[in-house]
Coordinates of C-alpha atoms in Angstrom, one line a residue:
M27 CA -0.2 -0.1 0.0
V28 CA 1.3 3.4 -0.8
V29 CA 0.4 6.7 1.0
L30 CA -0.1 9.3 -1.9
S31 CA 0.3 13.1 -0.9
Q32 CA 0.5 15.8 -3.7
L33 CA -0.9 19.2 -4.7
A34 CA -3.3 17.6 -7.1
L35 CA -5.5 16.4 -4.2
E36 CA -5.5 19.3 -1.7
P37 CA -2.8 20.7 0.9
F38 CA -4.3 18.8 3.6
S39 CA -4.9 15.7 2.0
V40 CA -3.0 12.4 2.4
I41 CA -5.1 9.6 0.5
K42 CA -3.9 5.9 0.4
T43 CA -3.6 3.7 -2.8
C44 CA -3.5 0.0 -3.1
K45 CA -3.5 -2.4 -5.9
P46 CA -6.7 -3.5 -7.6
I47 CA -7.6 -7.0 -7.2
G48 CA -9.7 -9.6 -9.1
L49 CA -13.5 -9.8 -8.9
F50 CA -14.8 -12.4 -6.3
S51 CA -17.5 -14.9 -7.8
E52 CA -18.5 -16.4 -4.4
I53 CA -20.7 -13.5 -3.2
P54 CA -23.9 -15.3 -1.7
V55 CA -26.8 -14.2 -4.1
I56 CA -30.2 -14.3 -2.4
D57 CA -33.6 -14.2 -4.1
L58 CA -36.1 -12.7 -1.7
T59 CA -38.9 -14.6 -3.1
D60 CA -37.0 -17.8 -2.6
P61 CA -39.0 -19.9 -0.1
H62 CA -35.5 -21.0 1.2
A63 CA -34.2 -17.1 1.3
K64 CA -34.4 -17.1 5.7
T65 CA -31.7 -20.1 5.7
L66 CA -29.6 -18.7 3.0
I67 CA -29.6 -15.2 4.7
I68 CA -28.5 -16.9 8.0
K69 CA -25.6 -18.7 6.3
A70 CA -24.4 -15.7 4.5
C71 CA -24.6 -13.3 7.6
E72 CA -22.5 -16.1 9.6
E73 CA -20.0 -16.6 6.9
F74 CA -19.5 -13.2 5.2
G75 CA -21.8 -10.8 7.0
F76 CA -22.6 -9.7 3.4
F77 CA -24.9 -10.7 0.7
K78 CA -26.4 -9.7 -2.5
L79 CA -30.2 -9.2 -2.8
V80 CA -32.3 -10.0 -6.2
N81 CA -35.9 -9.9 -6.7
H82 CA -36.1 -7.2 -3.7
G83 CA -39.0 -5.2 -5.1
V84 CA -37.7 -1.9 -5.3
P85 CA -38.7 -0.5 -8.8
M86 CA -35.8 0.2 -11.1
E87 CA -37.1 3.6 -12.0
V88 CA -37.0 4.6 -8.3
M89 CA -33.2 3.9 -8.2
T90 CA -32.2 5.3 -11.6
K91 CA -34.2 8.5 -11.0
L92 CA -32.3 9.4 -7.7
E93 CA -28.9 8.2 -9.3
A94 CA -29.7 10.7 -12.1
L95 CA -30.3 13.6 -9.6
A96 CA -27.5 12.6 -7.6
T97 CA -25.2 12.7 -10.6
N98 CA -26.5 16.2 -11.7
F99 CA -25.7 17.5 -8.1
F100 CA -22.0 15.9 -8.0
N101 CA -21.4 17.6 -11.6
L102 CA -22.3 21.0 -10.2
P103 CA -19.5 23.5 -9.9
Q104 CA -17.5 23.1 -6.8
P105 CA -18.8 26.5 -5.1
E106 CA -22.4 25.4 -5.7
K107 CA -21.7 22.0 -3.9
D108 CA -20.1 23.5 -1.2
K109 CA -23.2 25.6 -0.2
A110 CA -24.5 22.3 1.0
G111 CA -21.8 21.8 3.5
P112 CA -20.0 21.4 5.6
P113 CA -21.6 18.3 7.2
N114 CA -22.6 18.6 10.7
P115 CA -23.0 15.6 10.7
F116 CA -25.7 16.0 7.6
G117 CA -24.9 17.7 4.5
Y118 CA -22.2 17.9 1.8
G119 CA -18.6 16.6 2.4
N120 CA -15.5 16.3 0.3
K121 CA -12.5 14.1 0.9
K122 CA -12.7 14.5 4.8
I123 CA -14.6 11.8 6.1
G124 CA -15.5 12.3 10.1
P125 CA -13.8 14.5 12.4
N126 CA -10.8 12.4 13.2
G127 CA -8.5 12.8 10.2
D128 CA -9.8 10.1 7.8
V129 CA -9.9 11.3 4.1
G130 CA -10.8 9.7 0.9
W131 CA -11.2 10.1 -2.8
V132 CA -14.9 10.8 -2.3
E133 CA -17.4 13.5 -2.0
Y134 CA -20.9 12.8 -0.5
L135 CA -24.2 13.9 0.7
L136 CA -25.5 12.5 4.2
L137 CA -29.0 13.0 4.8
N138 CA -31.3 12.3 7.7
T139 CA -34.1 9.8 6.9
N140 CA -36.4 11.0 9.9
P141 CA -39.1 13.4 8.2
Q142 CA -39.4 15.3 11.1
I143 CA -35.9 16.3 10.8
S144 CA -35.1 18.2 7.6
S145 CA -31.9 20.1 6.9
Q146 CA -32.2 23.6 5.5
K147 CA -29.1 22.8 3.3
T148 CA -31.3 20.6 1.2
S149 CA -32.9 23.6 -0.4
I150 CA -30.0 24.2 -2.6
F151 CA -29.5 20.6 -3.6
Q152 CA -31.3 21.1 -7.2
E153 CA -32.9 24.1 -8.9
N154 CA -36.3 22.4 -7.7
P155 CA -35.4 20.8 -4.4
Q156 CA -38.9 19.1 -4.2
I157 CA -38.0 17.0 -7.1
F158 CA -34.9 15.8 -5.2
R159 CA -36.4 15.6 -1.9
S160 CA -39.2 13.6 -3.6
A161 CA -36.8 11.2 -5.1
V162 CA -35.0 10.6 -2.0
E163 CA -38.2 9.8 -0.1
D164 CA -39.5 7.5 -2.5
Y165 CA -36.2 5.6 -2.7
I166 CA -35.9 5.5 1.2
L167 CA -39.6 4.3 1.7
A168 CA -39.1 1.3 -0.8
V169 CA -35.6 0.4 0.7
K170 CA -37.0 0.5 4.1
R171 CA -39.6 -1.9 3.2
M172 CA -37.3 -4.3 1.8
A173 CA -35.1 -4.0 4.8
F174 CA -38.0 -4.8 7.2
E175 CA -38.5 -7.9 5.1
V176 CA -35.0 -8.9 5.2
L177 CA -34.7 -8.4 8.8
E178 CA -37.8 -10.2 9.7
L179 CA -36.6 -13.2 7.4
M180 CA -33.3 -13.1 9.8
A181 CA -35.4 -13.4 12.9
D182 CA -37.3 -16.3 11.1
G183 CA -34.2 -18.2 10.2
L184 CA -32.9 -17.8 13.6
E185 CA -36.0 -19.2 15.0
I186 CA -36.9 -16.1 17.3
E187 CA -40.6 -16.0 18.3
S188 CA -40.8 -12.3 17.7
R189 CA -40.0 -11.9 14.0
N190 CA -39.9 -8.1 14.4
V191 CA -37.4 -8.3 17.1
F192 CA -34.8 -6.6 14.7
S193 CA -37.3 -4.6 12.1
R194 CA -39.1 -2.9 15.1
L195 CA -36.0 -1.0 15.7
L196 CA -36.1 0.5 12.2
R197 CA -39.8 1.0 12.2
D198 CA -39.7 2.9 15.2
D199 CA -40.4 6.8 14.6
K200 CA -37.2 7.6 16.7
S201 CA -35.1 5.2 14.6
D202 CA -31.6 6.9 14.2
S203 CA -31.2 5.8 10.6
C204 CA -29.4 7.9 7.8
F205 CA -28.9 7.7 4.1
R206 CA -25.6 8.5 2.3
L207 CA -25.0 9.4 -1.4
N208 CA -21.3 8.9 -2.3
H209 CA -19.5 9.8 -5.5
Y210 CA -16.1 8.7 -6.3
P211 CA -14.5 10.5 -9.3
P212 CA -12.4 8.9 -11.8
C213 CA -8.6 9.2 -10.9
S214 CA -6.4 8.4 -14.0
E215 CA -3.8 10.7 -13.6
L216 CA -3.4 10.1 -9.9
Q217 CA -3.3 6.4 -10.3
A218 CA -0.8 7.0 -12.9
L219 CA 1.5 8.8 -10.3
S220 CA 1.0 6.1 -7.5
G221 CA 0.7 3.0 -9.4
G222 CA -2.6 2.0 -7.6
N223 CA -6.1 2.9 -7.1
L224 CA -7.0 5.7 -4.9
I225 CA -8.8 4.7 -1.7
G226 CA -12.3 6.5 -1.7
F227 CA -13.5 5.1 1.4
G228 CA -11.0 3.4 4.0
E229 CA -11.6 0.1 5.4
H230 CA -14.3 0.1 8.3
T231 CA -17.5 -1.8 9.4
D232 CA -20.8 0.0 9.9
P233 CA -21.9 0.6 13.6
Q234 CA -25.8 0.2 12.9
I235 CA -27.9 -2.8 12.5
I236 CA -27.8 -3.3 8.7
S237 CA -26.6 -1.3 5.6
V238 CA -28.3 -1.5 2.4
L239 CA -26.2 -0.4 -0.4
R240 CA -26.8 0.1 -4.2
S241 CA -24.3 1.4 -6.8
N242 CA -24.1 2.0 -10.5
N243 CA -22.2 -0.6 -12.4
T244 CA -18.7 0.8 -11.6
S245 CA -16.7 -1.5 -9.5
G246 CA -14.8 -0.7 -6.5
L247 CA -16.4 -2.2 -3.3
Q248 CA -14.3 -4.7 -1.4
I249 CA -15.1 -6.8 1.6
C250 CA -12.6 -8.7 4.0
L251 CA -13.3 -12.5 4.5
K252 CA -13.0 -14.1 7.6
E253 CA -9.3 -15.1 7.0
G254 CA -8.4 -11.5 6.3
T255 CA -8.3 -11.7 2.6
W256 CA -9.7 -8.7 0.6
V257 CA -11.9 -9.6 -2.3
S258 CA -13.6 -7.2 -5.0
V259 CA -17.5 -7.2 -5.3
P260 CA -18.8 -7.5 -8.8
P261 CA -21.1 -4.5 -9.4
D262 CA -24.6 -5.0 -10.2
Q263 CA -27.0 -1.6 -10.6
T264 CA -30.1 -3.9 -10.5
S265 CA -29.4 -5.4 -7.0
F266 CA -28.8 -4.4 -3.7
F267 CA -26.1 -5.7 -1.1
I268 CA -26.8 -6.0 2.7
N269 CA -24.1 -5.6 5.2
V270 CA -24.3 -6.8 8.8
G271 CA -23.5 -4.0 11.2
D272 CA -21.9 -3.8 14.5
A273 CA -25.2 -3.6 16.5
L274 CA -26.5 -6.8 14.7
Q275 CA -23.4 -8.5 15.6
V276 CA -24.0 -7.9 19.4
M277 CA -27.7 -8.9 19.2
T278 CA -26.6 -12.1 17.7
N279 CA -23.8 -12.5 20.1
G280 CA -21.4 -12.8 17.4
R281 CA -23.1 -15.3 15.5
F282 CA -23.2 -13.0 12.7
R283 CA -20.1 -11.0 11.7
S284 CA -20.1 -7.1 11.0
V285 CA -18.3 -7.1 7.7
K286 CA -15.1 -5.0 7.2
H287 CA -15.2 -3.3 3.6
R288 CA -13.8 -0.5 1.8
V289 CA -14.1 1.2 -1.8
L290 CA -11.3 2.0 -4.3
A291 CA -12.0 4.9 -7.0
D292 CA -11.9 3.6 -10.5
P293 CA -9.3 5.4 -12.8
L294 CA -11.7 5.9 -15.6
K295 CA -15.5 5.6 -14.4
P296 CA -17.1 7.4 -11.7
R297 CA -18.8 5.2 -9.1
I298 CA -22.1 6.6 -7.5
S299 CA -23.4 4.4 -4.5
M300 CA -26.6 4.9 -2.2
I301 CA -26.7 3.6 1.3
F302 CA -29.4 3.3 3.8
F303 CA -27.9 2.9 7.3
G304 CA -30.6 1.2 9.4
G305 CA -30.2 2.2 13.1
P306 CA -32.1 1.9 16.4
P307 CA -33.4 4.6 18.4
L308 CA -30.9 6.4 20.5
S309 CA -32.1 5.2 23.8
E310 CA -32.4 1.5 22.6
K311 CA -30.4 -0.9 24.9
I312 CA -28.2 -3.1 22.5
A313 CA -27.1 -6.7 23.9
P314 CA -27.3 -10.3 22.8
L315 CA -30.8 -11.6 22.6
P316 CA -31.3 -14.1 25.4
S317 CA -33.2 -16.4 22.9
L318 CA -30.0 -16.8 21.0
L319 CA -28.0 -17.9 23.8
A320 CA -27.2 -21.6 24.0
E321 CA -27.6 -23.2 27.4
R322 CA -24.7 -21.9 29.6
E323 CA -23.5 -19.7 26.9
G324 CA -22.4 -16.3 28.2
S325 CA -22.9 -12.9 26.5
L326 CA -19.7 -11.7 24.7
Y327 CA -20.7 -8.2 24.9
K328 CA -21.7 -5.7 27.8
E329 CA -25.1 -4.0 27.3
F330 CA -25.0 -0.3 25.9
T331 CA -27.3 2.0 24.5
W332 CA -27.2 3.0 20.7
F333 CA -26.3 6.5 21.7
E334 CA -23.4 5.2 23.8
Y335 CA -21.9 3.1 20.9
K336 CA -22.7 5.8 18.4
R337 CA -20.8 8.3 20.6
S338 CA -17.9 6.0 20.9
A339 CA -17.7 5.2 17.2
Y340 CA -17.6 9.0 16.4
K341 CA -14.6 9.5 18.4
S342 CA -12.8 6.6 16.5
R343 CA -10.8 6.5 13.4
L344 CA -12.5 4.4 10.4
A345 CA -10.4 1.3 10.8
D346 CA -10.6 1.0 14.5
Y347 CA -12.3 -2.1 16.0
R348 CA -15.0 -0.2 17.7
L349 CA -16.7 -3.1 19.3
G350 CA -13.6 -4.0 21.5
L351 CA -14.5 -1.5 24.1
F352 CA -17.8 -3.1 24.5
E353 CA -16.6 -6.9 24.8
K354 CA -16.6 -8.6 27.8
T355 CA -13.5 -9.8 29.5
A356 CA -12.8 -13.0 31.6
G357 CA -14.7 -12.9 34.7
Q358 CA -17.5 -10.3 33.7

């Protein structure tokens, strides 16, 4: 891995690069209409913490409309985009990821999915902000429905009596969920200088319950397998990719694994991705579900509220192992 620092980025930026790797052909693919979907989801979450979802029920036109509007926004002159920032945490950001020094070859919009909380910054996203807002709302509504179904199939597959044990946390009016639009510009000149692809978004796990990702057909997403090998995920603009988050790893007492992932920028083609992060209410207590603990099996994690974990996560760097602070030690 090479650390690339030059005037072509920005004086404050030190953006890492790494060599591209081949596409991985063994990503689990799950058909949401398959009668065996619940069993396949459990297997994928245990082995990878990640799977591709097809026949998901989200209309293609809902996805492509929002992608087109996002592309229009990211193609605006930089001073126009900067009016939507800086993120606090919602709004427009460019290269800086979070408050703790992480940077990447990415620009983004981070939006709150709670309709009761709207940012004044959204008014400049388009000439007609209502068109943009409507497209975001239509997309999030469709993706939420799909996410609820996926979470309820997880509960079924785990043989939990209350099948809404996970989905209720996202259905809650106080659910602390958010939505992110990422744009990774092409970087051919910079790749030529460094000999590798710029890292658009560095390695990390998502702290929430699940993340639902959809992108255009530009590759770049990579996940880390159990043994530590990084593999490249083939893109598919018609499908969704589901990530297990830290909170779900805790609720399953480590049975599901929160997947470590990163994104490399393509040298020639822009990558646009849309991610719904499904989080619980801030006051929700997160702990392993008693029904998932085998006889005499102890909890691997201390109980904490989502607010406590979120606060801790925002103090960390992207690549930090955030759950370490909440794991029980011997004798606890």
